[in-house]
mmCIF file of N, CA and C in Angstrom:
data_model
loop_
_atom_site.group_PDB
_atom_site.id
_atom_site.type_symbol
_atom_site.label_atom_id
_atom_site.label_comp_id
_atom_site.label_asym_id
_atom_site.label_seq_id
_atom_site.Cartn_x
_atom_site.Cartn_y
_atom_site.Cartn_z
ATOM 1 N N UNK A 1 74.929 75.726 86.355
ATOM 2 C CA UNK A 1 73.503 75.664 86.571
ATOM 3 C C UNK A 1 72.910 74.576 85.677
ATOM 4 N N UNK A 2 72.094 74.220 86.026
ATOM 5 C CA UNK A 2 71.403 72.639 85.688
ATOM 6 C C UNK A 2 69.942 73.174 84.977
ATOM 7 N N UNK A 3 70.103 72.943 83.304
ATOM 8 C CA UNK A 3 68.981 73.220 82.411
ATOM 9 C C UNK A 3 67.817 73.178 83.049
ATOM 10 N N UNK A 4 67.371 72.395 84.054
ATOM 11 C CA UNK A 4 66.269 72.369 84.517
ATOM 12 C C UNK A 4 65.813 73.509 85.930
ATOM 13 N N UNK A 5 66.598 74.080 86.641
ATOM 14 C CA UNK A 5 66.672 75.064 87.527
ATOM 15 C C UNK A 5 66.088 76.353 86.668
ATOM 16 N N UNK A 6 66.673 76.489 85.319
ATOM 17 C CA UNK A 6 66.239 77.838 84.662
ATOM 18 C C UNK A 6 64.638 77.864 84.243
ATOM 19 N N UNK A 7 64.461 79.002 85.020
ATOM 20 C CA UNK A 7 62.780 79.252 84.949
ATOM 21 C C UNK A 7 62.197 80.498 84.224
ATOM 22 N N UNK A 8 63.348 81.694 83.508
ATOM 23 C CA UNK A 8 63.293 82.209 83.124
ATOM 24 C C UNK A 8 64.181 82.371 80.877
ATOM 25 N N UNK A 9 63.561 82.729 80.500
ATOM 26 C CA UNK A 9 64.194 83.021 79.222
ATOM 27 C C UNK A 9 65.479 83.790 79.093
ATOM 28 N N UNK A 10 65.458 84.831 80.555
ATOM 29 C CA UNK A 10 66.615 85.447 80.333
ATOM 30 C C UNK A 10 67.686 84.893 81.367
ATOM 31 N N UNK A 11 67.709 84.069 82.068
ATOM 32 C CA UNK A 11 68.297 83.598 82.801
ATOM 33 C C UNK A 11 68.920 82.719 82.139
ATOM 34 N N UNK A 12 68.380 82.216 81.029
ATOM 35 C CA UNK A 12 69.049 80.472 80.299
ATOM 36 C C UNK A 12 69.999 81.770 79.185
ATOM 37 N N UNK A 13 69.102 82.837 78.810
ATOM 38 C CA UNK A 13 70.406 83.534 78.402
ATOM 39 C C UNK A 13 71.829 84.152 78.834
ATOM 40 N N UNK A 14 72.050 84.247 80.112
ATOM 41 C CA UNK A 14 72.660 84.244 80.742
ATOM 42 C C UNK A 14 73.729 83.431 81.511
ATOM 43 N N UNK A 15 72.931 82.074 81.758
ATOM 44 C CA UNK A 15 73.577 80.550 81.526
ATOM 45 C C UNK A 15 74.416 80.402 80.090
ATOM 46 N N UNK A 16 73.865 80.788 79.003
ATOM 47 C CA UNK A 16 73.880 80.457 77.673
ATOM 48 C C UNK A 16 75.835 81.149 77.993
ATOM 49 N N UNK A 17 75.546 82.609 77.869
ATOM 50 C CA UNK A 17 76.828 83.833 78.321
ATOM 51 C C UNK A 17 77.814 82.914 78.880
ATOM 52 N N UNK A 18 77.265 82.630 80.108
ATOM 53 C CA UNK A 18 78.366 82.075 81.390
ATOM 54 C C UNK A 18 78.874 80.732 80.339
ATOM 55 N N UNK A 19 78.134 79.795 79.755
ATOM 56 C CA UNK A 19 78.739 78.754 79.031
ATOM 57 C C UNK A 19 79.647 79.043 78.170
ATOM 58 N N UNK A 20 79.306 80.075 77.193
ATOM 59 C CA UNK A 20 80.255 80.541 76.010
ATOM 60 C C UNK A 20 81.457 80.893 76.852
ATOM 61 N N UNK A 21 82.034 81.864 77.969
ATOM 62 C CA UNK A 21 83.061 82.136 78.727
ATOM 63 C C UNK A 21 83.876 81.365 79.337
ATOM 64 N N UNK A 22 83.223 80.136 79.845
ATOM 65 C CA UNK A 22 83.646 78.860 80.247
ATOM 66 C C UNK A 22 83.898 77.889 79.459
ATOM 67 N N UNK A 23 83.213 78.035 78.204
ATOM 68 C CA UNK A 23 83.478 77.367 76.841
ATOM 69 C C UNK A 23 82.736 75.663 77.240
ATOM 70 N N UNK A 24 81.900 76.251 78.072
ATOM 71 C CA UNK A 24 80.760 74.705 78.422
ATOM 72 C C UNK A 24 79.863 74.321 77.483
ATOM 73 N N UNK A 25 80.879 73.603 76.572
ATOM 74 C CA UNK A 25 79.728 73.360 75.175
ATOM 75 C C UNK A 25 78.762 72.511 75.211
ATOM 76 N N UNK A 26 78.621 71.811 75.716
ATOM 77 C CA UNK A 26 77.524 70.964 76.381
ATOM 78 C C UNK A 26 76.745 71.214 76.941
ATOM 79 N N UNK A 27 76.904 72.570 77.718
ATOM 80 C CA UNK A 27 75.858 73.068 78.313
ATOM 81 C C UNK A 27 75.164 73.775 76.787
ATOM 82 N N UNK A 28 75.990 74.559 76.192
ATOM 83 C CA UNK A 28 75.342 75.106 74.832
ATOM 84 C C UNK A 28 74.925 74.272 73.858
ATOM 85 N N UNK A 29 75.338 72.687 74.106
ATOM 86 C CA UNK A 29 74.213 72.175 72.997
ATOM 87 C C UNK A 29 73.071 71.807 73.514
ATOM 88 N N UNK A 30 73.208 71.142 75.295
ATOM 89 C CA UNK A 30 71.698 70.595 75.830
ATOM 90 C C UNK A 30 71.085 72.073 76.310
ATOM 91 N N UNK A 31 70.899 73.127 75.949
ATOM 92 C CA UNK A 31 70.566 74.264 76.005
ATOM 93 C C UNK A 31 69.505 74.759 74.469
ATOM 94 N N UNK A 32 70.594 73.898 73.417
ATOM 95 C CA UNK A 32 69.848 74.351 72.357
ATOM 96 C C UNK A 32 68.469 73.180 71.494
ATOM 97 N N UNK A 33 67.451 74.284 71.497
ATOM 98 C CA UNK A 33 66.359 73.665 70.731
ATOM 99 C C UNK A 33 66.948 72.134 69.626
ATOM 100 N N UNK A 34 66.709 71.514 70.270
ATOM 101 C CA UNK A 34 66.887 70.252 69.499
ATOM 102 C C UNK A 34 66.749 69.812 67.982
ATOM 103 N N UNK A 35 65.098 70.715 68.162
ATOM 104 C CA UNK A 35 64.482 70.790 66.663
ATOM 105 C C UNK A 35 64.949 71.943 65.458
ATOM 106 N N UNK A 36 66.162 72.616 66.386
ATOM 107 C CA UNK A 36 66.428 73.554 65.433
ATOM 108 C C UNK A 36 68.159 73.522 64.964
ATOM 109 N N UNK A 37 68.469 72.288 65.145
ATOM 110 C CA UNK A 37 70.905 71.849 65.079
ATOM 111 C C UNK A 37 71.120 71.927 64.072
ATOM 112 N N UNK A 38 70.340 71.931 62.508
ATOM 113 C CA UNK A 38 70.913 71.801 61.230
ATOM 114 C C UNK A 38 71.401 72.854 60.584
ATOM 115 N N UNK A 39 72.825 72.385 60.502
ATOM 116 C CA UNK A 39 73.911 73.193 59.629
ATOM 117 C C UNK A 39 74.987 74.045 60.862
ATOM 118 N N UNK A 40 74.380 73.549 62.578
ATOM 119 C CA UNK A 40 75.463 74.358 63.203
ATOM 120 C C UNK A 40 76.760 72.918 63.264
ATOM 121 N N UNK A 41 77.953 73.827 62.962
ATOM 122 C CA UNK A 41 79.078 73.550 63.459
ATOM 123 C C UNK A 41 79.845 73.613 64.918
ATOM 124 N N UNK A 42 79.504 72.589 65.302
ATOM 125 C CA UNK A 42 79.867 72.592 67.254
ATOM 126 C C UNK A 42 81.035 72.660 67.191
ATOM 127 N N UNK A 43 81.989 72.123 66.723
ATOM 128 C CA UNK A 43 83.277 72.433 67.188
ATOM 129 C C UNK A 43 83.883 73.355 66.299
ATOM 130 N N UNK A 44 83.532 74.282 65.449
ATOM 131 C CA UNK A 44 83.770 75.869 65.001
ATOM 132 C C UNK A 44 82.989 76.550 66.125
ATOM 133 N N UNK A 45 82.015 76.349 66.781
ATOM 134 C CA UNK A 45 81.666 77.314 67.573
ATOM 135 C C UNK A 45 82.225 76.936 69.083
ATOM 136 N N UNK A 46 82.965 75.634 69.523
ATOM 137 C CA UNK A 46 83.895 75.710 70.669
ATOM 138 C C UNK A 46 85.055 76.719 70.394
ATOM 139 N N UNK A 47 85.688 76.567 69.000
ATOM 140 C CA UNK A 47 86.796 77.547 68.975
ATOM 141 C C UNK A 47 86.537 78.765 68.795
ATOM 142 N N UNK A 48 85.560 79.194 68.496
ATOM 143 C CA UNK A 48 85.348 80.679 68.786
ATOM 144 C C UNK A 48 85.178 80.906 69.804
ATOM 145 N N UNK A 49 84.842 80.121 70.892
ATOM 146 C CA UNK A 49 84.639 80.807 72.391
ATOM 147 C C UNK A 49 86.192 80.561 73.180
ATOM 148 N N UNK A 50 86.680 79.640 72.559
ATOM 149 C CA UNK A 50 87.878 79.450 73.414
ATOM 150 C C UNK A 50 88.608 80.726 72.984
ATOM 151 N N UNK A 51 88.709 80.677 71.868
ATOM 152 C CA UNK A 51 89.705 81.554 71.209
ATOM 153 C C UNK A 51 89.050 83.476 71.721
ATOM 154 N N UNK A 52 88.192 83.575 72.062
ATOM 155 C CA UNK A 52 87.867 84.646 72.452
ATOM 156 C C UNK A 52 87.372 85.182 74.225
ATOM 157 N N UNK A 53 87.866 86.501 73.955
ATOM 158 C CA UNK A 53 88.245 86.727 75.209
ATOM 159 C C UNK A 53 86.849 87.753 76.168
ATOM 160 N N UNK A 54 85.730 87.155 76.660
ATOM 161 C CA UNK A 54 84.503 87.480 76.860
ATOM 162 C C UNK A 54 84.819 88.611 77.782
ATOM 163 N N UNK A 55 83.779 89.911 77.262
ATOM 164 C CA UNK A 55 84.110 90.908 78.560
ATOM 165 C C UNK A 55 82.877 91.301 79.064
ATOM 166 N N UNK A 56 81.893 90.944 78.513
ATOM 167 C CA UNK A 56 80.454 91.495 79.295
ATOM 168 C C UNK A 56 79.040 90.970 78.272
ATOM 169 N N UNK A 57 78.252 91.296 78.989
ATOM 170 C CA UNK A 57 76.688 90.742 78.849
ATOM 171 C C UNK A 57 76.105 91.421 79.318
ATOM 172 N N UNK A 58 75.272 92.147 78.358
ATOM 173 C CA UNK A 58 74.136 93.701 78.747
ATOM 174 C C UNK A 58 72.755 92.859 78.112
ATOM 175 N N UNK A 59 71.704 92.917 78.557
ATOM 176 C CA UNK A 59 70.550 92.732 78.426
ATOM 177 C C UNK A 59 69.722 94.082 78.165
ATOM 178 N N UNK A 60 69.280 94.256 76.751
ATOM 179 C CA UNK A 60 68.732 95.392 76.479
ATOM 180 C C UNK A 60 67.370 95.093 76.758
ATOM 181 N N UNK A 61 66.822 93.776 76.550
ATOM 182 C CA UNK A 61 64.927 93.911 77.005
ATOM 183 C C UNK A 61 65.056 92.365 76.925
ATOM 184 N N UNK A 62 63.478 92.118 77.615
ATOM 185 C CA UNK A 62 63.214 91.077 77.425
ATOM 186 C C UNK A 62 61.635 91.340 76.757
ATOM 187 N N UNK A 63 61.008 90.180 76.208
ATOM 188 C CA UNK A 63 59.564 89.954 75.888
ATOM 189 C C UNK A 63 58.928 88.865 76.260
ATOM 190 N N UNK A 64 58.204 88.332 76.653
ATOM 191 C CA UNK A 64 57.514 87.258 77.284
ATOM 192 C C UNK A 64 58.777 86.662 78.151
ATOM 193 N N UNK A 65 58.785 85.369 77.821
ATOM 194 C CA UNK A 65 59.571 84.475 78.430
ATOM 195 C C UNK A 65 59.881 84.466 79.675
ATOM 196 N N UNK A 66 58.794 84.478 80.855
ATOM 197 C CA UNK A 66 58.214 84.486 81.984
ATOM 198 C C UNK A 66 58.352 82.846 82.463
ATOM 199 N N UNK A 67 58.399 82.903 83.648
ATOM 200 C CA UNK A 67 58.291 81.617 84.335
ATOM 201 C C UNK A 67 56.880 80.722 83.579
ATOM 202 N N UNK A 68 55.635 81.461 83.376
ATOM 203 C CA UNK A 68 54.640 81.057 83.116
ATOM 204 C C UNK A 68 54.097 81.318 81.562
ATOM 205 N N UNK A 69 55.514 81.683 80.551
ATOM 206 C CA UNK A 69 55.163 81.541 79.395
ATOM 207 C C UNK A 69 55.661 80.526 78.257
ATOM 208 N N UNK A 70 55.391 80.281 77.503
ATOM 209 C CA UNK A 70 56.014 79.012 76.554
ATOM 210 C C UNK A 70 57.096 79.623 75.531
ATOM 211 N N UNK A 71 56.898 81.222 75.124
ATOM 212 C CA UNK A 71 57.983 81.446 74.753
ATOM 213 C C UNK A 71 58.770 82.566 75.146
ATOM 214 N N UNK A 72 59.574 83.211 74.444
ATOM 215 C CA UNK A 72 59.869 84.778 74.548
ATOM 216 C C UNK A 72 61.103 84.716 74.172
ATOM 217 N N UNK A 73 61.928 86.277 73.998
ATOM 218 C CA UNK A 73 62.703 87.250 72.930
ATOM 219 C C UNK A 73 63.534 87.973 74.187
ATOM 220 N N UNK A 74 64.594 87.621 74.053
ATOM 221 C CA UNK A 74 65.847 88.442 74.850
ATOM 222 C C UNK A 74 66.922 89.224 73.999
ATOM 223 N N UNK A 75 66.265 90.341 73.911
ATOM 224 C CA UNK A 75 67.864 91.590 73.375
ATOM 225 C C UNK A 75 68.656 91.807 74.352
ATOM 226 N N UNK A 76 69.976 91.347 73.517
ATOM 227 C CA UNK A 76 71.190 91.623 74.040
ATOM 228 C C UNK A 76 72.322 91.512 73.521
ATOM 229 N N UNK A 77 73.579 92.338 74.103
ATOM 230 C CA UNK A 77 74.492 92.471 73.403
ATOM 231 C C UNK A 77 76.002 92.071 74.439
ATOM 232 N N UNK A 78 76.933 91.177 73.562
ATOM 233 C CA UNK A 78 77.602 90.368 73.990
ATOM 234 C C UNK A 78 78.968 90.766 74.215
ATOM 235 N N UNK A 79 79.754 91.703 74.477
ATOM 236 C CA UNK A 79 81.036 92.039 73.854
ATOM 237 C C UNK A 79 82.403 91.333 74.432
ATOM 238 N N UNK A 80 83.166 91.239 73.552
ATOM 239 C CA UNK A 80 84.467 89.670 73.069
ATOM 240 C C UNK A 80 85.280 90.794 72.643
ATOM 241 N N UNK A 81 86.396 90.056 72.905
ATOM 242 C CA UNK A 81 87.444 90.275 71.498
ATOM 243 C C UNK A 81 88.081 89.258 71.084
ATOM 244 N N UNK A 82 88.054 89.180 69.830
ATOM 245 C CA UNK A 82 88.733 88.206 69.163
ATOM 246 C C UNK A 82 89.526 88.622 68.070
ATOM 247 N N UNK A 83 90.699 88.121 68.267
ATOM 248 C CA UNK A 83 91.634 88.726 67.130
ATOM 249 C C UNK A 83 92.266 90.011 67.236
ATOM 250 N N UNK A 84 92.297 90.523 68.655
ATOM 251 C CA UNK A 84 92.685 91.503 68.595
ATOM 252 C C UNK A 84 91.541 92.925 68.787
ATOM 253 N N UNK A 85 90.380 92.239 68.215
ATOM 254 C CA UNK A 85 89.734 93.549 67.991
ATOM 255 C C UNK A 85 88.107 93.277 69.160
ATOM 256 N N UNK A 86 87.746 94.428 69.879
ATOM 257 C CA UNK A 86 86.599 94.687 70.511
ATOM 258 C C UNK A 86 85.727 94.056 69.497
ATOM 259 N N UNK A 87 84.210 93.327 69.590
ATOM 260 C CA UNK A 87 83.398 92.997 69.247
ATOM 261 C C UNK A 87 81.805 93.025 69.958
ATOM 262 N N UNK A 88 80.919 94.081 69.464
ATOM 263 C CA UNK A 88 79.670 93.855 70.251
ATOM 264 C C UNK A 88 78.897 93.317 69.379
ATOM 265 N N UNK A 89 78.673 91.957 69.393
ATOM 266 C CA UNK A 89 77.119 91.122 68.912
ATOM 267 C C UNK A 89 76.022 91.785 69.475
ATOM 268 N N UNK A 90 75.692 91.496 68.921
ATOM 269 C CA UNK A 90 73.995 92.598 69.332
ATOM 270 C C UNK A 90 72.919 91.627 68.711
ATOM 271 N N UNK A 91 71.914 90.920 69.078
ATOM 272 C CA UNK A 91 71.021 89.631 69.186
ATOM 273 C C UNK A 91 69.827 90.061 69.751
ATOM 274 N N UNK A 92 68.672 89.103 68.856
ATOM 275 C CA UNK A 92 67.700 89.475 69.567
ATOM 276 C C UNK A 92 67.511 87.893 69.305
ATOM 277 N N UNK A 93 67.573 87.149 70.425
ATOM 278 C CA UNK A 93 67.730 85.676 71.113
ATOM 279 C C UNK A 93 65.515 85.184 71.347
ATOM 280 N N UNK A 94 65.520 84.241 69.871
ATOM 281 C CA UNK A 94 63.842 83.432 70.653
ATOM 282 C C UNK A 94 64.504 82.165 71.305
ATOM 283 N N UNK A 95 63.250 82.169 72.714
ATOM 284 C CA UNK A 95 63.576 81.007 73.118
ATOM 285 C C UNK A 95 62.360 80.579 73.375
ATOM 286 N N UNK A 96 62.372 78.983 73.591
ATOM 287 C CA UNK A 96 60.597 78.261 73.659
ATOM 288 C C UNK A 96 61.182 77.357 74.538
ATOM 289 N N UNK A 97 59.889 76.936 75.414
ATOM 290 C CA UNK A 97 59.592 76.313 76.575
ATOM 291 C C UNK A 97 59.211 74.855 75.972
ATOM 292 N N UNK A 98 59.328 73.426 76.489
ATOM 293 C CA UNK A 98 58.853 72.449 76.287
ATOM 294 C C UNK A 98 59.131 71.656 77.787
ATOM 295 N N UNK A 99 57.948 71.134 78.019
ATOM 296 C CA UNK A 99 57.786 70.173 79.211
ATOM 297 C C UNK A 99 58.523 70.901 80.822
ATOM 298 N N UNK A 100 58.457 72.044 80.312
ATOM 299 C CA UNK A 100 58.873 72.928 81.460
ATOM 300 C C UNK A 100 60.638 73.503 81.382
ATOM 301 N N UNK A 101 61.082 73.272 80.327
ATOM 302 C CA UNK A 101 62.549 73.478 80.120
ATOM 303 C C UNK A 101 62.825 74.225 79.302
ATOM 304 N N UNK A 102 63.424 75.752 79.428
ATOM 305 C CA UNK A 102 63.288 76.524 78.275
ATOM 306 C C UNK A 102 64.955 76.094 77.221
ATOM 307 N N UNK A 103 64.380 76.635 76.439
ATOM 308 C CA UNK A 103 65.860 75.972 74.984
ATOM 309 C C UNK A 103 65.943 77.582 73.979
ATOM 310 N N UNK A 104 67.025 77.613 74.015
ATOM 311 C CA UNK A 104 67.223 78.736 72.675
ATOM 312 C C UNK A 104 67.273 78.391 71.585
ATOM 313 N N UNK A 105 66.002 79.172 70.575
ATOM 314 C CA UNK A 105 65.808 78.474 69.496
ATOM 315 C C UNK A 105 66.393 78.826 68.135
ATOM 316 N N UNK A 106 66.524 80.323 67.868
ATOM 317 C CA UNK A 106 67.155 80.753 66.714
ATOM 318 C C UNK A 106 67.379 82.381 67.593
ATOM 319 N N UNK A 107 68.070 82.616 66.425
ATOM 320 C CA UNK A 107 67.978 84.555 66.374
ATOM 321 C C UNK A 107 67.142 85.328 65.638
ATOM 322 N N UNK A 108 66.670 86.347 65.984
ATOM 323 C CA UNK A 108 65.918 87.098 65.149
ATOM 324 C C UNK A 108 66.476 88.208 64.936
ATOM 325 N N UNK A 109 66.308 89.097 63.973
ATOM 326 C CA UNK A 109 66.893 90.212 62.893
ATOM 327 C C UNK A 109 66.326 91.334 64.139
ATOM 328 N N UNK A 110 67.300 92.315 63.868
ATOM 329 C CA UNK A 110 67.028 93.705 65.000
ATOM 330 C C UNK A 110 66.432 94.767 63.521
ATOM 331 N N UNK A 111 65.697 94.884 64.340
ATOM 332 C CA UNK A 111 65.441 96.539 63.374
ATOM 333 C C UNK A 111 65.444 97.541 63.743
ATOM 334 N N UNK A 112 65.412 98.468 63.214
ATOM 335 C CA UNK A 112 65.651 99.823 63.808
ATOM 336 C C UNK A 112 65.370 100.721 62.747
ATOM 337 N N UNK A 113 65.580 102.423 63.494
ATOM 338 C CA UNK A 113 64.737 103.400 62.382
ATOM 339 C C UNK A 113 66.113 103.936 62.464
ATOM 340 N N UNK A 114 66.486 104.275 61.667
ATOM 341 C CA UNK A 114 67.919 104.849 61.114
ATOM 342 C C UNK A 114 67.255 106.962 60.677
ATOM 343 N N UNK A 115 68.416 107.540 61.740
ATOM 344 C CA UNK A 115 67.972 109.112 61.762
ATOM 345 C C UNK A 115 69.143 109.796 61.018
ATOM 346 N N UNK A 116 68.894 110.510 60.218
ATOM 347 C CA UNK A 116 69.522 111.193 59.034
ATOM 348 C C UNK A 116 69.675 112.790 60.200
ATOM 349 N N UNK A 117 70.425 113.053 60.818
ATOM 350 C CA UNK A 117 70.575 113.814 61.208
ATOM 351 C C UNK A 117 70.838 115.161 60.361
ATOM 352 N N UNK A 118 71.567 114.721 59.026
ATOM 353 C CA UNK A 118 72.059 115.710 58.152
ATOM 354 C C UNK A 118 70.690 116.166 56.958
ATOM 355 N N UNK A 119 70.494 117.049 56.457
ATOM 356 C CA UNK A 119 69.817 117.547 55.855
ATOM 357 C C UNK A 119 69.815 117.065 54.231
ATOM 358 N N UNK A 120 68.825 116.425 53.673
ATOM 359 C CA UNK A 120 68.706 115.571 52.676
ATOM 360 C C UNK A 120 68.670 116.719 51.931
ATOM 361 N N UNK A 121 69.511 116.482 50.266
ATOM 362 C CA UNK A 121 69.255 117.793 49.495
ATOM 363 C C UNK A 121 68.367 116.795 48.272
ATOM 364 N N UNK A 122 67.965 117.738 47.424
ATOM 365 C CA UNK A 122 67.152 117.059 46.322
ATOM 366 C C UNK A 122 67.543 116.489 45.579
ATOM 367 N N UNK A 123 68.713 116.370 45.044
ATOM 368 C CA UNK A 123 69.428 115.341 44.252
ATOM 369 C C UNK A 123 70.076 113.972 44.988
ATOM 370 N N UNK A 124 70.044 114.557 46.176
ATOM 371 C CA UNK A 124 70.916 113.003 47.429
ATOM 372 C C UNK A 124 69.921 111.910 47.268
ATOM 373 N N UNK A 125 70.535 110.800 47.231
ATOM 374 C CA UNK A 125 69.776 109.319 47.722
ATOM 375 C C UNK A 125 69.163 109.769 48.466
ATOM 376 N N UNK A 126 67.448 108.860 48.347
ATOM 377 C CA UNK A 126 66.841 108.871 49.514
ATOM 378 C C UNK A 126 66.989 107.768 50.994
ATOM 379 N N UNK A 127 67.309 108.777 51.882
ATOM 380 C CA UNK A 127 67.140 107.867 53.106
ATOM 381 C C UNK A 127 66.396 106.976 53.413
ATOM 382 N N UNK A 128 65.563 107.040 53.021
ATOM 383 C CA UNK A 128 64.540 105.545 52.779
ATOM 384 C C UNK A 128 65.272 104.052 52.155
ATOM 385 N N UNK A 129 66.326 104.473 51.441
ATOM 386 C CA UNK A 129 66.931 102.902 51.032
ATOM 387 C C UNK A 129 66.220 102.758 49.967
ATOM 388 N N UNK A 130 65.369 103.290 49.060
ATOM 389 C CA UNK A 130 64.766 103.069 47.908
ATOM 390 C C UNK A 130 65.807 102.939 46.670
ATOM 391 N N UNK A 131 66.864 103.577 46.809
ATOM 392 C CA UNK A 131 68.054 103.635 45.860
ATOM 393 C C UNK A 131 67.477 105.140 44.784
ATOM 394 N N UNK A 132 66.201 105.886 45.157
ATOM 395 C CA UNK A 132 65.810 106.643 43.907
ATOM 396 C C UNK A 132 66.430 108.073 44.568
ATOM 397 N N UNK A 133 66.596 109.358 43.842
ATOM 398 C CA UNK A 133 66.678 110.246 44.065
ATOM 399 C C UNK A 133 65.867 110.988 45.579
ATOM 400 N N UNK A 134 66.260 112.134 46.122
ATOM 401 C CA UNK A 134 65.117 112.449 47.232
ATOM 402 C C UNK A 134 63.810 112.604 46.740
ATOM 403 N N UNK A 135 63.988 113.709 45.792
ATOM 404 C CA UNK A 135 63.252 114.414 45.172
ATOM 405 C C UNK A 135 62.187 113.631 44.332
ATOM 406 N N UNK A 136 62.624 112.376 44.043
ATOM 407 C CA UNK A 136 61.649 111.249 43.347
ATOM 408 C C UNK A 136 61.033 110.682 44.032
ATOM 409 N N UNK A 137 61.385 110.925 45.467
ATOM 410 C CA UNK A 137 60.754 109.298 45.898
ATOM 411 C C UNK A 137 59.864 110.406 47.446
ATOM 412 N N UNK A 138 60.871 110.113 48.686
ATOM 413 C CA UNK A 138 59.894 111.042 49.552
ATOM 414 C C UNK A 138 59.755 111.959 50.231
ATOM 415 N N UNK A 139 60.512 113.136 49.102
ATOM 416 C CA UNK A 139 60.883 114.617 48.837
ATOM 417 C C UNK A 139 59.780 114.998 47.793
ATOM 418 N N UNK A 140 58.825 113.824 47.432
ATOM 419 C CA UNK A 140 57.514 114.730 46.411
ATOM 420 C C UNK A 140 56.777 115.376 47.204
#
């Protein structure tokens, strides 16, 4: 598919997928934000795709990145194996629009609320990640 056909954010992510599997690095560099190449290693990241063995592409959401928007945010998760071992990347992919051509620009950090299923006692770390006791921190 031809950078310029993609009209969607999640579609160039998907192009992006199909390139890494095909190991179409060219498509993954004229794909990537121009203004954003410093410090990637292109040919460490050809051999990781060659060298790995792609098994799927799940799209958990998208956010903007509409035919008619300039940017938007594709979660998704990638799973490989390499080395032997299953691997799910899990990404939350910005991409921005210029002169009508969308480009992937960086990654952004996933967050999440982490559930303590088990019953916090008063002396245990607090689940909060504070590093303080329960009972000190938000067990008062």
């Amino acid at each position: 598919m031809k950078l310029s056909e993609i009209k969607t954010a999640e579609e160039l992510m998907r192009a992006r997928y199909h390139a890494y599997e095909t190991c179409d690095m060219e498509f993954i560099k004229e794909s990537h934000d121009p203004d954003n190449t410093e410090g990637i290693d292109w040919a460490e990241c050809e051999k990781w795709a060659r060298e790995s063995q792609w098994l799927g592409l799940e799209i958990i959401s998208t956010t903007k990145g509409g035919e008619d928007d300039k940017d938007g945010i594709v979660e998704f998760k990638a799973t490989y194996i390499e080395n032997g071992k299953t691997i799910v990347h899990h990404e939350r992919s910005y991409f921005v629009k210029r002169n009508g051509v969308w480009f992937y620009q960086k990654w952004l950090p996933i967050t999440s609320t982490r559930i303590n299923e088990n019953r916090v006692g008063r002396n245990d770390p607090c689940p909060c990640g504070s590093g303080k006791k329960y009972k000190k921190c938000c067990g008062k």
